[in-house]
């Protein structure tokens, strides 16, 4: 396989942008990434998106966004993998360059969720899960509430014990100008937050929001044409699990997280000890805990302790959500995997300002869909 | 780029299968393709589908279908590109094998459209087009009616002149046990068919239907493990054009068809004269005419003549729709690109029975979305 690197990054602020179209957001992030790379053009686009058909009533985003970007005619394909569509699109972009078909491509993640009736958005998000569970009213929050309740029961954690995940995310978002929630969170606020699905509260949950992020990928040969030394993608691994939660033998062990992380470590020749920072998929605080465990950073049931001990902080042993994560930077679902990539590149370029993880050389990013049914894990290195 | 070939093919009959789920259809086609290849397993799945989010309220098909197929855990990604999702998925599968990441993958196209209110299906299909045109009530048929009317005006063709496309398609479907419409069509029936969008009639149009088709792709090195000598994929090219018809300088010149065919000829080192059969995207009879022209088989405005002269028949100079095409085999939209691949392989294996194109060694297949806004063209050779 040819080596593939990231030479450009772009992102729009995450928020509720009812006056900006899906195309506007995607094109803004693409232009920013091309400018960052010093690229006049690219050879193909890969678009990560989940909800455009259901919410905007717009499919065929490959053609739509190429056209809107002034790249009419360009090969351009949409990838869908639930809330992990961004990670999946990054994976497909890596394959396209690795195949030797293209030397330079852009991968864009874009999602617009704000401004629609909340019930419509939740129903659309639930299409990443199993129809028979959705039919019983199980939203994404509902499914993760079941997981969180079981986790608390099995390992004797209290709801308060998860606060450190949300507090860490909000703390890091304060100095991220692209984050949706740029304010610190107190334990008291966390404790008194509105219940969403017992035991999950609003402050365990990532927000409904809009955004787009993009990266420019290139082959090792093409790297000399760009302004930045490439951040190498040393692993790109996808795995799946049952879509229905009730089909899993252990809902506290996300097998696709384990499998994709294991495959990624194998590809990169790395182990959890080598990872300097981990942009994980904290759609809910429980998801962060399980991701840390199944990715090899904590024993089963002990992911919460990493948050409580401060290991997940910028100066900790395994920093996560270094720009706010899904919780506080925001989770425009199909875009989140690309925000993670952009933020990891900023860290590895030592260009993260107040959010810098000192000496970061190896970053892992992980995008999860459907309560763990689809997972994409990438390792990035300088 | 590594060489990629097709070693297994599978398909379900096209029809209105209200009692079979999306997963059922996809898994049936996959199993059939694996059996044909003599493959115990594959390493990844690529799923072409357009409408599952809107009609079945189910996304995240990568995980869903891997799970349903008993391949739980396997890397599996959904590709969406309107009615060309099948061609786009085939393209991504080719890239995945070419990249050297996988030696054997399956590409599945699947769609379920029957059994829903027709208005819902047409609205869902219209999401492959431009929102501002859809908002004025322009369905796929409406857009193609505008194109057909303009074509008739510019080149002085009458509606009757298009009959030969539909008659050819139906004739070839009679001996295809997987086709939806297995009966010949008369000129009189064509003439008296119900008007859909002037001048388009029901018999210019492909049907709303369900189906799935699949191929097993492998690298040249892995080919020895399978029952069949691989059919080589010598070209895999994608191009885009404006999504809105009103943004095109000439609605009778589908630039993405031209661009993807030209790129495919370049990759394969072939020209239109070399192509023994062409499975094109006859969603409407006018689409067949334009595809023949922009792919280099006829002068502008002269595509219709190829049908009238019998050049498109099994014994003609450029056979099309050799198993009935989208018109008569049927057009389960995200699956059609894979049906084309399956049928082309049958031709190149000299395994097409009564539908055989004698001496076929080079086939071209082409999948089109959004009135030409996204096009995938592949060339297959033995």
Tab-separated table of C-alpha atoms in Angstrom, chain A residues 1-2 46 50 52-54 56-67 71-82 88 91-96 98-102 120 123-124 126-131 236-244 247-248 255 259 267 369-370 373-374, chain B residues 1-2 46 50 52-54 56-67 71-82 88 91-96 98-102 120 123-124 126-131 236-244 247-248 255 259 267 369-370 373-374:
chain	number	residue	atom	x	y	z
A	1	UNK	CA	0.000	0.000	0.000
A	2	UNK	CA	1.286	3.484	-0.893
A	46	UNK	CA	-15.060	11.937	-0.743
A	50	UNK	CA	-25.418	10.754	7.240
A	52	UNK	CA	-28.914	14.866	4.057
A	53	UNK	CA	-31.470	12.576	2.429
A	54	UNK	CA	-33.714	12.562	5.465
A	56	UNK	CA	-32.435	18.273	3.645
A	57	UNK	CA	-34.136	15.900	1.201
A	58	UNK	CA	-30.927	16.026	-0.814
A	59	UNK	CA	-28.863	13.031	-1.876
A	60	UNK	CA	-26.190	12.682	-4.573
A	61	UNK	CA	-23.916	14.918	-2.474
A	62	UNK	CA	-20.842	13.899	-4.441
A	63	UNK	CA	-22.005	15.793	-7.503
A	64	UNK	CA	-23.693	18.527	-5.465
A	65	UNK	CA	-20.614	19.519	-3.500
A	66	UNK	CA	-18.174	19.222	-6.407
A	67	UNK	CA	-20.434	21.572	-8.335
A	71	UNK	CA	-14.946	21.664	-9.158
A	72	UNK	CA	-17.624	20.666	-11.656
A	73	UNK	CA	-16.810	17.372	-13.315
A	74	UNK	CA	-14.581	16.055	-10.555
A	75	UNK	CA	-14.976	12.463	-9.307
A	76	UNK	CA	-16.873	12.828	-6.040
A	77	UNK	CA	-18.658	10.184	-3.967
A	78	UNK	CA	-20.716	10.232	-0.760
A	79	UNK	CA	-19.962	7.718	1.979
A	80	UNK	CA	-22.544	6.914	4.668
A	81	UNK	CA	-21.880	5.042	7.876
A	82	UNK	CA	-24.243	6.593	10.399
A	88	UNK	CA	-15.633	6.043	6.864
A	91	UNK	CA	-10.952	5.557	5.184
A	92	UNK	CA	-12.208	5.543	1.575
A	93	UNK	CA	-10.112	8.600	0.703
A	94	UNK	CA	-7.035	6.857	2.097
A	95	UNK	CA	-7.807	3.786	-0.039
A	96	UNK	CA	-8.214	5.946	-3.167
A	98	UNK	CA	-3.218	4.219	-1.613
A	99	UNK	CA	-4.556	2.561	-4.768
A	100	UNK	CA	-2.442	4.888	-6.876
A	101	UNK	CA	-5.459	6.161	-8.762
A	102	UNK	CA	-5.191	9.684	-7.369
A	120	UNK	CA	-37.402	14.531	13.236
A	123	UNK	CA	-35.794	9.781	14.337
A	124	UNK	CA	-33.299	10.369	11.537
A	126	UNK	CA	-32.100	6.468	15.028
A	127	UNK	CA	-31.832	5.096	11.477
A	128	UNK	CA	-28.224	4.233	12.349
A	129	UNK	CA	-29.671	1.680	14.755
A	130	UNK	CA	-31.926	-1.317	14.381
A	131	UNK	CA	-35.445	-0.794	13.044
A	236	UNK	CA	-6.924	3.178	8.655
A	237	UNK	CA	-9.144	0.390	9.941
A	238	UNK	CA	-12.882	-0.223	9.861
A	239	UNK	CA	-14.904	-2.850	11.738
A	240	UNK	CA	-18.565	-3.604	12.370
A	241	UNK	CA	-20.740	-5.227	15.035
A	242	UNK	CA	-24.417	-6.084	15.348
A	243	UNK	CA	-26.685	-3.141	14.622
A	244	UNK	CA	-29.171	-4.208	17.282
A	247	UNK	CA	-28.022	-8.991	19.627
A	248	UNK	CA	-24.811	-8.378	21.561
A	255	UNK	CA	-16.362	-5.383	19.727
A	259	UNK	CA	-11.416	-4.858	16.402
A	267	UNK	CA	-1.095	-1.586	10.706
A	369	UNK	CA	-21.861	4.750	14.641
A	370	UNK	CA	-24.946	2.988	15.900
A	373	UNK	CA	-22.019	-1.136	15.161
A	374	UNK	CA	-19.595	0.670	12.838
B	1	UNK	CA	-2.505	0.274	-9.479
B	2	UNK	CA	-2.945	-3.457	-8.805
B	46	UNK	CA	-19.123	-2.170	-0.121
B	50	UNK	CA	-29.677	5.284	-2.438
B	52	UNK	CA	-32.832	3.181	2.528
B	53	UNK	CA	-32.721	6.222	4.810
B	54	UNK	CA	-35.754	7.815	3.217
B	56	UNK	CA	-36.909	2.072	5.007
B	57	UNK	CA	-35.777	4.607	7.611
B	58	UNK	CA	-32.601	2.573	7.911
B	59	UNK	CA	-29.075	3.875	7.445
B	60	UNK	CA	-25.732	2.411	8.513
B	61	UNK	CA	-26.224	-0.362	5.934
B	62	UNK	CA	-22.574	-1.356	6.072
B	63	UNK	CA	-22.951	-2.781	9.556
B	64	UNK	CA	-26.530	-3.931	8.962
B	65	UNK	CA	-25.744	-6.088	5.952
B	66	UNK	CA	-22.486	-7.485	7.302
B	67	UNK	CA	-24.420	-8.578	10.367
B	71	UNK	CA	-20.135	-11.615	8.549
B	72	UNK	CA	-20.398	-9.741	11.834
B	73	UNK	CA	-17.343	-7.592	12.430
B	74	UNK	CA	-16.324	-7.269	8.806
B	75	UNK	CA	-15.331	-3.848	7.400
B	76	UNK	CA	-18.416	-2.723	5.480
B	77	UNK	CA	-19.303	0.724	4.116
B	78	UNK	CA	-22.301	2.187	2.291
B	79	UNK	CA	-21.749	4.309	-0.810
B	80	UNK	CA	-24.450	6.688	-2.060
B	81	UNK	CA	-24.496	8.389	-5.438
B	82	UNK	CA	-28.170	8.648	-6.346
B	88	UNK	CA	-20.045	4.180	-7.333
B	91	UNK	CA	-15.646	1.927	-8.103
B	92	UNK	CA	-14.865	2.089	-4.378
B	93	UNK	CA	-14.535	-1.701	-4.175
B	94	UNK	CA	-12.065	-1.613	-7.051
B	95	UNK	CA	-10.037	1.075	-5.247
B	96	UNK	CA	-10.001	-0.971	-2.026
B	98	UNK	CA	-6.221	-1.874	-5.953
B	99	UNK	CA	-4.864	-0.225	-2.805
B	100	UNK	CA	-3.554	-3.567	-1.632
B	101	UNK	CA	-5.493	-3.369	1.598
B	102	UNK	CA	-7.773	-6.285	0.757
B	120	UNK	CA	-43.048	9.144	-1.589
B	123	UNK	CA	-39.952	12.473	-3.950
B	124	UNK	CA	-37.152	10.291	-2.591
B	126	UNK	CA	-35.899	13.471	-6.741
B	127	UNK	CA	-33.347	13.989	-3.950
B	128	UNK	CA	-30.710	12.980	-6.528
B	129	UNK	CA	-31.549	16.224	-8.308
B	130	UNK	CA	-31.454	19.876	-7.344
B	131	UNK	CA	-33.629	21.072	-4.462
B	236	UNK	CA	-13.127	2.356	-13.345
B	237	UNK	CA	-13.888	6.049	-13.838
B	238	UNK	CA	-16.235	8.474	-12.102
B	239	UNK	CA	-17.199	11.998	-13.179
B	240	UNK	CA	-19.737	14.629	-12.128
B	241	UNK	CA	-21.694	17.484	-13.674
B	242	UNK	CA	-24.053	20.162	-12.364
B	243	UNK	CA	-26.844	18.744	-10.255
B	244	UNK	CA	-29.328	21.310	-11.578
B	247	UNK	CA	-27.124	25.085	-14.818
B	248	UNK	CA	-26.029	23.174	-17.927
B	255	UNK	CA	-20.647	16.016	-19.840
B	259	UNK	CA	-15.820	12.556	-19.160
B	267	UNK	CA	-7.424	3.674	-18.523
B	369	UNK	CA	-27.474	9.579	-11.410
B	370	UNK	CA	-29.378	12.845	-11.324
B	373	UNK	CA	-24.796	14.716	-12.626
B	374	UNK	CA	-22.894	11.604	-11.467
